[in-house]
Amino acid sequence: MEATPSPTGGTSVAIDSDVLVIGGGIAGLTATLAAARAGADVRLVSYKQSTLRNASGLIDILGYLPDSDGPVVDPYAAIPDLPSEHPYRIVGTDTVEEAMALFDDAAANYRGGHTDANALLPTHGGTIKPTARYPASASAGLASDERDVLLVGFEAMTDFDAPRAASHLAAADVPFEVRGVTIRFPGDLRADAKVTRYAKLLDTDGTVTVRGRDRPVREALAERVNPHLEGEERVGFPAVLGDDAAGAVREALAERLGAAVFEVPMGPPSLPGLRLEDALFDALDAAGARFETGNPVVGFDGDGEIEQVYVEKNGAEIPYAADEYVLATGGLVGKGIESERDEVYEPIFGCHIAQPDDRYAWSEHDAFGDHEFARFGVQADAELRPTDAADDVAYENLRAAGSVLGGYDFAAEKSGSGVSIATGYAAGRSAAARVR
């Protein structure tokens, strides 16, 4: 550490590392893990908690190509068909595959790595979603499985209307019969109980009172579902079936129901997302990486190369110095990119973001049109270093990863988590290689 002038006056001691990753989403976590496993001393700083708790827990590489009629079967084979500025084209197909191998190792409770093909999973809205990786808890729910399905919703969880979801799935011409029922979850959970409350109760097989009798909750839940079964071989529940003991919860329910049990991915707050967050932070711990959340990066020193950044803590601006930096702060939704009436900009380093001068060209009249703003983001070179308006590298020791990058529409493509993992991996490995 060395004493450096503070922008608020006086001197501060710079907190040093080989690589400093800014941003705690899946791109930042992957960059940190990749750099740490490559032997670098890595620190992650993030203003907010990981956004994974708001994600479904499904990991998409590429679900749809522009103007395609249906879902992509093999996302790796489709990458060469993407525009040249797409992040996948920048890092290359081999890097995407290596990045997913890193993910598979860190998230051992995920499935889908046995094949290059996308899986098709039902969502809580009753649609079919192509995805590359999915939690083991969802694996019995694959839409390609021909076994009949009973979907079970809970009265207090209005986000999952099981009969409606079943009706939508049936209309999608799935290769199985599907019905939906809504039951009251056993016990006296409040109507506004958090998903973690359901999970904890099922984890511990806690006692609930049903018609004046105390019963283990797993047994009581199975007894409420059993009268609705009409020979279905699979039963799907909203994704609240335990956390630390999720596998044991599913096994206990499956035994009592005589059917395979799976979870249907839900919207935020997402228990599968929280489980994935735990797995990735455990991997960071094992790799020796350091991380901290709750404090924003508010400035930096450097011209052509980042010398240090300033992290705001309790009103003071603390310098953090590193040899290499990774920017993984998110896109327009995550506030890694900001917008005003006449400008879109990256707020920490002022990285260039290409945009039409006419604000009305940022979007289309059709809500589901080809919106320019969906592709707003930092442009980068082959090493993911941000470039300026003349396509020159802005900072030699800065790399960008995840949805802060431009050139792709992750919502339309269903590619958000895959791009984050691939570019996070590439940025982390490249940063680590430069400091060894």
Coordinates of C-alpha atoms in Angstrom, one line a residue:
M1 CA 0.0 0.0 0.0
E2 CA 1.1 3.6 -0.6
A3 CA 0.0 7.0 0.6
T4 CA -1.8 9.0 -2.1
P5 CA -3.5 12.3 -2.2
S6 CA -7.3 12.1 -1.6
P7 CA -9.7 14.1 -3.7
T8 CA -11.4 15.2 -0.5
G9 CA -8.1 16.5 1.0
G10 CA -5.3 15.0 3.0
T11 CA -3.8 11.6 2.2
S12 CA -5.2 8.1 2.2
V13 CA -3.5 4.7 2.0
A14 CA -4.4 3.0 -1.3
I15 CA -5.7 -0.6 -1.0
D16 CA -3.7 -2.7 -3.5
S17 CA -4.4 -5.8 -5.5
D18 CA -3.3 -7.2 -8.9
V19 CA -6.8 -7.1 -10.3
L20 CA -9.7 -5.0 -9.2
V21 CA -13.2 -6.0 -10.4
I22 CA -16.0 -3.4 -10.2
G23 CA -19.4 -4.9 -10.1
G24 CA -21.0 -7.9 -8.3
G25 CA -23.3 -9.4 -10.9
I26 CA -22.5 -12.7 -12.6
A27 CA -20.0 -11.0 -15.0
G28 CA -18.1 -9.5 -12.1
L29 CA -18.2 -12.8 -10.1
T30 CA -17.0 -14.8 -13.1
A31 CA -14.2 -12.3 -13.8
T32 CA -13.0 -12.4 -10.2
L33 CA -13.1 -16.2 -10.2
A34 CA -11.3 -16.5 -13.5
A35 CA -8.5 -14.1 -12.4
A36 CA -8.1 -15.7 -9.0
R37 CA -7.9 -19.2 -10.4
A38 CA -5.2 -17.9 -12.9
G39 CA -3.1 -16.9 -9.9
A40 CA -3.8 -13.2 -9.5
D41 CA -4.5 -11.4 -6.3
V42 CA -8.1 -10.2 -6.9
R43 CA -10.5 -7.9 -5.1
L44 CA -14.1 -7.3 -6.1
V45 CA -16.0 -4.2 -5.1
S46 CA -19.7 -3.7 -5.7
Y47 CA -22.1 -0.9 -4.8
K48 CA -25.0 -3.3 -4.6
Q49 CA -25.6 -6.9 -3.7
S50 CA -25.5 -9.4 -6.5
T51 CA -28.4 -9.2 -9.0
L52 CA -28.6 -13.0 -9.1
R53 CA -31.3 -12.9 -6.4
N54 CA -33.5 -11.2 -9.0
A55 CA -32.7 -13.7 -11.7
S56 CA -34.5 -17.0 -12.5
G57 CA -31.3 -19.0 -12.0
L58 CA -31.4 -20.3 -15.6
I59 CA -28.2 -19.7 -17.6
D60 CA -28.8 -18.8 -21.2
I61 CA -26.1 -18.8 -23.8
L62 CA -28.2 -18.0 -26.9
G63 CA -31.9 -18.7 -27.2
Y64 CA -32.8 -16.9 -30.3
L65 CA -31.1 -15.3 -33.4
P66 CA -32.4 -12.1 -34.8
D67 CA -35.4 -12.7 -37.1
S68 CA -35.4 -16.4 -36.3
D69 CA -38.6 -18.4 -36.4
G70 CA -37.8 -20.5 -33.4
P71 CA -35.3 -21.2 -30.6
V72 CA -31.7 -21.9 -31.3
V73 CA -30.9 -25.6 -30.9
D74 CA -27.1 -25.4 -30.6
P75 CA -26.0 -22.0 -29.3
Y76 CA -22.3 -22.6 -30.0
A77 CA -23.0 -23.4 -33.6
A78 CA -25.1 -20.2 -34.0
I79 CA -22.4 -17.8 -32.7
P80 CA -20.8 -17.3 -36.1
D81 CA -24.1 -16.1 -37.4
L82 CA -24.1 -13.1 -35.0
P83 CA -23.0 -9.6 -36.0
S84 CA -19.3 -8.9 -35.7
E85 CA -19.7 -6.5 -32.9
H86 CA -21.5 -9.0 -30.7
P87 CA -19.5 -9.8 -27.5
Y88 CA -19.6 -13.6 -28.4
R89 CA -17.9 -12.8 -31.7
I90 CA -15.3 -10.6 -29.9
V91 CA -14.2 -13.4 -27.5
G92 CA -14.8 -16.3 -29.8
T93 CA -16.7 -19.6 -29.5
D94 CA -13.8 -21.4 -27.8
T95 CA -13.7 -18.9 -25.1
V96 CA -17.5 -19.2 -24.5
E97 CA -17.0 -23.0 -24.1
E98 CA -14.1 -22.5 -21.7
A99 CA -16.1 -20.0 -19.7
M100 CA -19.1 -22.4 -19.4
A101 CA -16.6 -25.1 -18.2
L102 CA -15.6 -22.7 -15.4
F103 CA -19.2 -22.2 -14.5
D104 CA -19.9 -25.9 -14.5
D105 CA -17.1 -26.5 -12.1
A106 CA -18.1 -23.6 -9.8
A107 CA -21.9 -24.4 -9.8
A108 CA -21.8 -28.2 -9.4
N109 CA -25.6 -28.4 -8.8
Y110 CA -26.3 -27.3 -12.4
R111 CA -27.2 -29.5 -15.3
G112 CA -27.0 -29.2 -19.1
G113 CA -23.2 -29.4 -19.5
H114 CA -23.4 -32.8 -21.0
T115 CA -24.6 -31.4 -24.3
D116 CA -24.1 -28.4 -26.6
A117 CA -27.8 -28.2 -27.2
N118 CA -30.2 -26.0 -25.4
A119 CA -32.7 -27.5 -23.0
L120 CA -36.4 -26.4 -23.0
L121 CA -37.9 -25.6 -19.7
P122 CA -41.3 -24.4 -18.6
T123 CA -41.5 -21.0 -16.9
H124 CA -43.9 -19.8 -14.2
G125 CA -45.9 -18.0 -17.0
G126 CA -46.4 -21.2 -18.9
T127 CA -44.0 -20.5 -21.7
I128 CA -41.2 -22.7 -22.9
K129 CA -37.7 -21.2 -22.5
P130 CA -34.5 -22.4 -24.3
T131 CA -31.6 -22.4 -21.8
A132 CA -28.1 -23.9 -21.7
R133 CA -27.8 -24.6 -17.9
Y134 CA -30.5 -25.1 -15.3
P135 CA -30.5 -26.1 -11.6
A136 CA -30.8 -29.7 -10.7
S137 CA -34.1 -28.8 -9.0
A138 CA -35.6 -28.1 -12.4
S139 CA -34.2 -31.0 -14.3
A140 CA -37.3 -33.2 -14.0
G141 CA -39.4 -30.5 -15.6
L142 CA -37.8 -30.5 -19.0
A143 CA -40.3 -29.9 -21.8
S144 CA -38.8 -32.6 -23.9
D145 CA -39.8 -35.2 -21.3
E146 CA -43.0 -37.0 -22.3
R147 CA -44.2 -37.8 -18.7
D148 CA -47.4 -36.1 -17.7
V149 CA -47.2 -33.1 -15.3
L150 CA -49.2 -31.7 -12.4
L151 CA -48.3 -28.1 -11.6
V152 CA -49.0 -27.1 -8.0
G153 CA -49.4 -23.5 -7.0
F154 CA -50.0 -22.0 -3.5
E155 CA -52.8 -19.7 -2.7
A156 CA -50.6 -17.1 -1.1
M157 CA -48.1 -17.0 -4.0
T158 CA -50.0 -15.1 -6.7
D159 CA -46.9 -15.0 -8.9
F160 CA -47.5 -18.6 -9.9
D161 CA -51.0 -19.4 -11.2
A162 CA -50.6 -23.1 -11.8
P163 CA -53.9 -23.7 -13.7
R164 CA -53.1 -20.8 -16.1
A165 CA -49.5 -21.9 -16.6
A166 CA -50.7 -25.4 -17.4
S167 CA -53.2 -24.1 -19.9
H168 CA -50.5 -22.1 -21.7
L169 CA -48.2 -25.1 -21.7
A170 CA -50.9 -27.3 -23.2
A171 CA -51.5 -24.7 -25.9
A172 CA -47.8 -24.7 -26.7
D173 CA -48.2 -28.3 -27.9
V174 CA -45.9 -29.9 -25.4
P175 CA -45.4 -33.8 -25.7
F176 CA -47.2 -34.5 -22.4
E177 CA -50.5 -33.9 -20.6
V178 CA -50.4 -31.1 -18.1
R179 CA -52.9 -29.8 -15.4
G180 CA -52.6 -27.2 -12.7
V181 CA -54.1 -26.9 -9.2
T182 CA -53.9 -24.4 -6.5
I183 CA -53.7 -25.5 -2.8
R184 CA -53.1 -23.8 0.5
F185 CA -49.6 -24.3 1.8
P186 CA -49.9 -26.2 5.1
G187 CA -49.3 -24.2 8.3
D188 CA -49.8 -20.6 9.3
L189 CA -47.3 -18.8 7.0
R190 CA -48.4 -15.2 6.4
A191 CA -49.8 -14.2 3.0
D192 CA -46.7 -12.0 2.5
A193 CA -44.2 -14.6 3.6
K194 CA -40.9 -14.5 1.7
V195 CA -39.7 -17.3 -0.4
T196 CA -36.9 -17.9 2.0
R197 CA -39.5 -18.5 4.8
Y198 CA -41.0 -21.4 2.8
A199 CA -37.5 -22.7 2.0
K200 CA -36.4 -22.6 5.6
L201 CA -39.5 -24.4 6.8
L202 CA -39.0 -27.2 4.2
D203 CA -35.3 -27.4 4.8
T204 CA -35.8 -28.2 8.5
D205 CA -38.9 -30.2 7.9
G206 CA -40.4 -27.9 10.5
T207 CA -43.7 -28.6 12.3
V208 CA -47.0 -27.1 11.1
T209 CA -50.4 -27.3 12.5
V210 CA -53.1 -28.8 10.2
R211 CA -56.6 -29.2 11.6
G212 CA -55.3 -29.0 15.2
R213 CA -52.6 -31.6 14.7
D214 CA -48.8 -30.9 14.5
R215 CA -47.3 -32.5 11.4
P216 CA -43.9 -32.3 9.6
V217 CA -44.3 -29.9 6.8
R218 CA -43.0 -32.1 4.0
E219 CA -45.5 -34.8 5.0
A220 CA -48.3 -32.3 5.3
L221 CA -47.6 -30.8 1.9
A222 CA -47.5 -34.1 0.1
E223 CA -50.8 -35.0 1.7
R224 CA -52.4 -31.9 0.3
V225 CA -51.1 -32.6 -3.2
N226 CA -51.9 -36.4 -3.3
P227 CA -55.7 -36.1 -3.7
H228 CA -55.1 -34.0 -6.9
L229 CA -52.9 -36.5 -8.6
E230 CA -54.4 -38.4 -11.5
G231 CA -51.5 -40.6 -12.5
E232 CA -49.1 -37.8 -13.4
E233 CA -45.5 -38.9 -13.2
R234 CA -44.1 -35.5 -12.5
V235 CA -45.2 -32.7 -10.1
G236 CA -43.9 -29.1 -10.5
F237 CA -43.9 -26.6 -7.6
P238 CA -42.9 -23.0 -7.5
A239 CA -39.2 -22.7 -6.7
V240 CA -39.3 -22.6 -2.9
L241 CA -38.4 -26.2 -2.1
G242 CA -35.6 -25.7 0.3
D243 CA -32.2 -24.0 0.2
D244 CA -29.5 -25.8 2.1
A245 CA -31.4 -29.1 1.9
A246 CA -33.2 -28.6 -1.4
G247 CA -32.3 -32.1 -2.7
A248 CA -33.6 -33.8 0.4
V249 CA -36.9 -31.8 0.2
R250 CA -37.5 -32.9 -3.4
E251 CA -36.6 -36.5 -2.6
A252 CA -39.0 -36.6 0.4
L253 CA -41.8 -35.1 -1.6
A254 CA -41.2 -37.4 -4.5
E255 CA -41.3 -40.5 -2.3
R256 CA -44.6 -39.5 -0.7
L257 CA -46.1 -38.5 -4.1
G258 CA -44.8 -41.4 -6.1
A259 CA -43.7 -38.9 -8.8
A260 CA -40.7 -37.0 -9.8
V261 CA -40.6 -33.5 -8.3
F262 CA -39.2 -30.3 -9.9
E263 CA -39.2 -26.6 -9.3
V264 CA -40.6 -24.1 -11.8
P265 CA -38.2 -21.1 -12.1
M266 CA -39.8 -17.9 -10.8
G267 CA -39.4 -14.2 -11.0
P268 CA -37.7 -12.1 -8.3
P269 CA -36.9 -12.7 -5.5
S270 CA -35.5 -15.9 -6.8
L271 CA -34.4 -18.8 -4.6
P272 CA -32.5 -20.5 -7.4
G273 CA -30.7 -17.2 -8.0
L274 CA -29.8 -17.0 -4.3
R275 CA -28.5 -20.6 -4.4
L276 CA -26.4 -19.8 -7.4
E277 CA -25.1 -16.7 -5.7
D278 CA -24.0 -18.8 -2.7
A279 CA -22.3 -21.3 -4.9
L280 CA -20.3 -18.6 -6.8
F281 CA -19.3 -16.8 -3.6
D282 CA -18.2 -20.1 -2.1
A283 CA -16.0 -20.6 -5.2
L284 CA -14.5 -17.2 -4.8
D285 CA -13.7 -18.0 -1.1
A286 CA -12.0 -21.2 -2.2
A287 CA -10.0 -19.4 -4.8
G288 CA -8.8 -16.8 -2.3
A289 CA -10.5 -13.8 -3.8
R290 CA -11.6 -10.8 -1.7
F291 CA -14.9 -9.0 -2.1
E292 CA -16.9 -6.3 -0.5
T293 CA -20.3 -4.8 -1.3
G294 CA -22.2 -1.6 -0.3
N295 CA -19.8 1.1 -1.4
P296 CA -19.8 2.7 -4.9
V297 CA -16.8 3.6 -7.0
V298 CA -17.1 7.3 -7.5
G299 CA -13.9 8.4 -9.4
F300 CA -10.5 7.5 -10.7
D301 CA -7.1 8.8 -11.5
G302 CA -5.4 8.1 -14.8
D303 CA -5.0 9.1 -18.4
G304 CA -4.7 6.3 -20.9
E305 CA -4.2 3.9 -18.0
I306 CA -6.1 3.7 -14.7
E307 CA -3.9 4.4 -11.7
Q308 CA -6.4 4.0 -9.0
V309 CA -10.2 4.3 -8.3
Y310 CA -12.0 5.9 -5.4
V311 CA -14.6 4.0 -3.3
E312 CA -16.9 6.1 -1.2
K313 CA -17.2 4.8 2.4
N314 CA -19.0 6.8 5.0
G315 CA -18.5 10.1 3.2
A316 CA -14.8 9.5 2.6
E317 CA -13.3 8.5 -0.8
I318 CA -10.8 5.6 -0.3
P319 CA -8.3 4.9 -3.1
Y320 CA -8.0 1.4 -4.4
A321 CA -5.1 0.7 -6.7
A322 CA -4.5 -2.3 -9.0
D323 CA -2.4 -3.2 -12.0
E324 CA -5.5 -4.2 -14.0
Y325 CA -9.2 -3.3 -13.7
V326 CA -12.5 -5.0 -14.9
L327 CA -15.6 -2.9 -15.4
A328 CA -18.7 -5.1 -14.8
T329 CA -21.3 -2.7 -13.5
G330 CA -24.2 -3.7 -15.7
G331 CA -26.2 -2.0 -18.4
L332 CA -29.1 0.5 -18.4
V333 CA -31.1 -1.5 -15.9
G334 CA -28.2 -2.1 -13.5
K335 CA -27.1 1.6 -13.7
G336 CA -23.7 0.7 -15.2
I337 CA -24.9 2.9 -18.0
E338 CA -26.8 6.1 -17.3
S339 CA -29.1 8.1 -19.7
E340 CA -30.3 11.6 -19.8
R341 CA -32.6 13.4 -22.4
D342 CA -29.8 13.8 -24.9
E343 CA -27.0 11.5 -23.8
V344 CA -26.2 7.9 -22.7
Y345 CA -22.9 7.6 -20.8
E346 CA -20.8 5.2 -18.6
P347 CA -20.5 7.1 -15.3
I348 CA -17.3 5.8 -13.7
F349 CA -14.6 6.1 -16.4
G350 CA -16.6 8.0 -19.1
C351 CA -16.2 5.2 -21.6
H352 CA -17.6 6.0 -25.0
I353 CA -21.1 4.8 -25.9
A354 CA -22.2 5.1 -29.5
Q355 CA -25.7 6.4 -29.9
P356 CA -27.8 8.2 -32.5
D357 CA -27.8 12.0 -32.1
D358 CA -31.6 12.0 -32.4
R359 CA -33.2 10.7 -29.2
Y360 CA -36.2 9.5 -31.2
A361 CA -34.0 7.0 -33.0
W362 CA -33.2 5.3 -29.7
S363 CA -36.4 3.3 -29.9
E364 CA -39.1 2.0 -32.2
H365 CA -42.8 2.7 -31.9
D366 CA -43.6 -1.0 -31.6
A367 CA -43.1 -2.1 -28.0
F368 CA -41.4 -5.3 -29.3
G369 CA -39.5 -3.6 -32.1
D370 CA -35.8 -3.5 -32.9
H371 CA -34.8 -0.9 -30.3
E372 CA -31.5 0.8 -30.6
F373 CA -31.2 1.4 -26.9
A374 CA -31.3 -2.4 -26.2
R375 CA -27.8 -2.5 -27.8
F376 CA -26.3 0.5 -26.0
G377 CA -23.1 -0.1 -24.2
V378 CA -19.3 0.2 -24.2
Q379 CA -17.6 -0.8 -27.4
A380 CA -14.5 -2.9 -26.9
D381 CA -11.5 -4.3 -28.8
A382 CA -10.4 -8.0 -29.1
E383 CA -9.1 -7.9 -25.5
L384 CA -12.4 -6.3 -24.2
R385 CA -10.6 -2.9 -23.6
P386 CA -13.1 -0.1 -24.0
T387 CA -12.5 2.0 -27.2
D388 CA -13.3 5.7 -27.9
A389 CA -15.2 7.2 -30.8
A390 CA -12.1 6.7 -33.0
D391 CA -11.9 3.0 -32.1
D392 CA -8.7 3.6 -30.1
V393 CA -8.2 1.9 -26.7
A394 CA -9.3 4.3 -24.0
Y395 CA -7.5 2.7 -21.1
E396 CA -4.8 0.0 -21.5
N397 CA -5.5 -1.7 -18.2
L398 CA -9.3 -1.6 -18.2
R399 CA -11.5 -4.4 -19.5
A400 CA -15.3 -4.4 -19.7
A401 CA -17.6 -7.4 -19.2
G402 CA -21.2 -8.3 -19.0
S403 CA -24.2 -6.0 -19.9
V404 CA -22.1 -2.8 -19.7
L405 CA -20.9 -4.0 -23.2
G406 CA -22.9 -3.0 -26.2
G407 CA -23.6 -4.6 -29.6
Y408 CA -26.2 -7.1 -28.5
D409 CA -29.8 -7.3 -27.3
F410 CA -29.7 -9.8 -24.4
A411 CA -33.4 -9.7 -23.8
A412 CA -34.4 -10.6 -27.3
E413 CA -31.6 -13.1 -27.7
K414 CA -31.9 -14.7 -24.3
S415 CA -28.1 -14.4 -24.0
G416 CA -27.6 -12.2 -20.9
S417 CA -26.1 -14.6 -18.4
G418 CA -24.0 -16.4 -21.1
V419 CA -22.5 -13.1 -22.3
S420 CA -21.8 -12.2 -18.7
I421 CA -20.0 -15.5 -18.0
A422 CA -18.1 -15.5 -21.3
T423 CA -16.9 -11.9 -21.2
G424 CA -16.3 -12.0 -17.4
Y425 CA -14.1 -15.1 -17.9
A426 CA -12.2 -13.5 -20.9
A427 CA -11.7 -10.2 -19.0
G428 CA -10.5 -11.9 -15.8
R429 CA -8.1 -14.3 -17.6
S430 CA -6.7 -11.5 -19.7
A431 CA -6.2 -9.2 -16.7
A432 CA -4.5 -11.9 -14.7
A433 CA -2.2 -12.7 -17.6
R434 CA -0.9 -9.2 -17.7
V435 CA 0.1 -9.1 -14.0
R436 CA 1.9 -12.5 -13.8

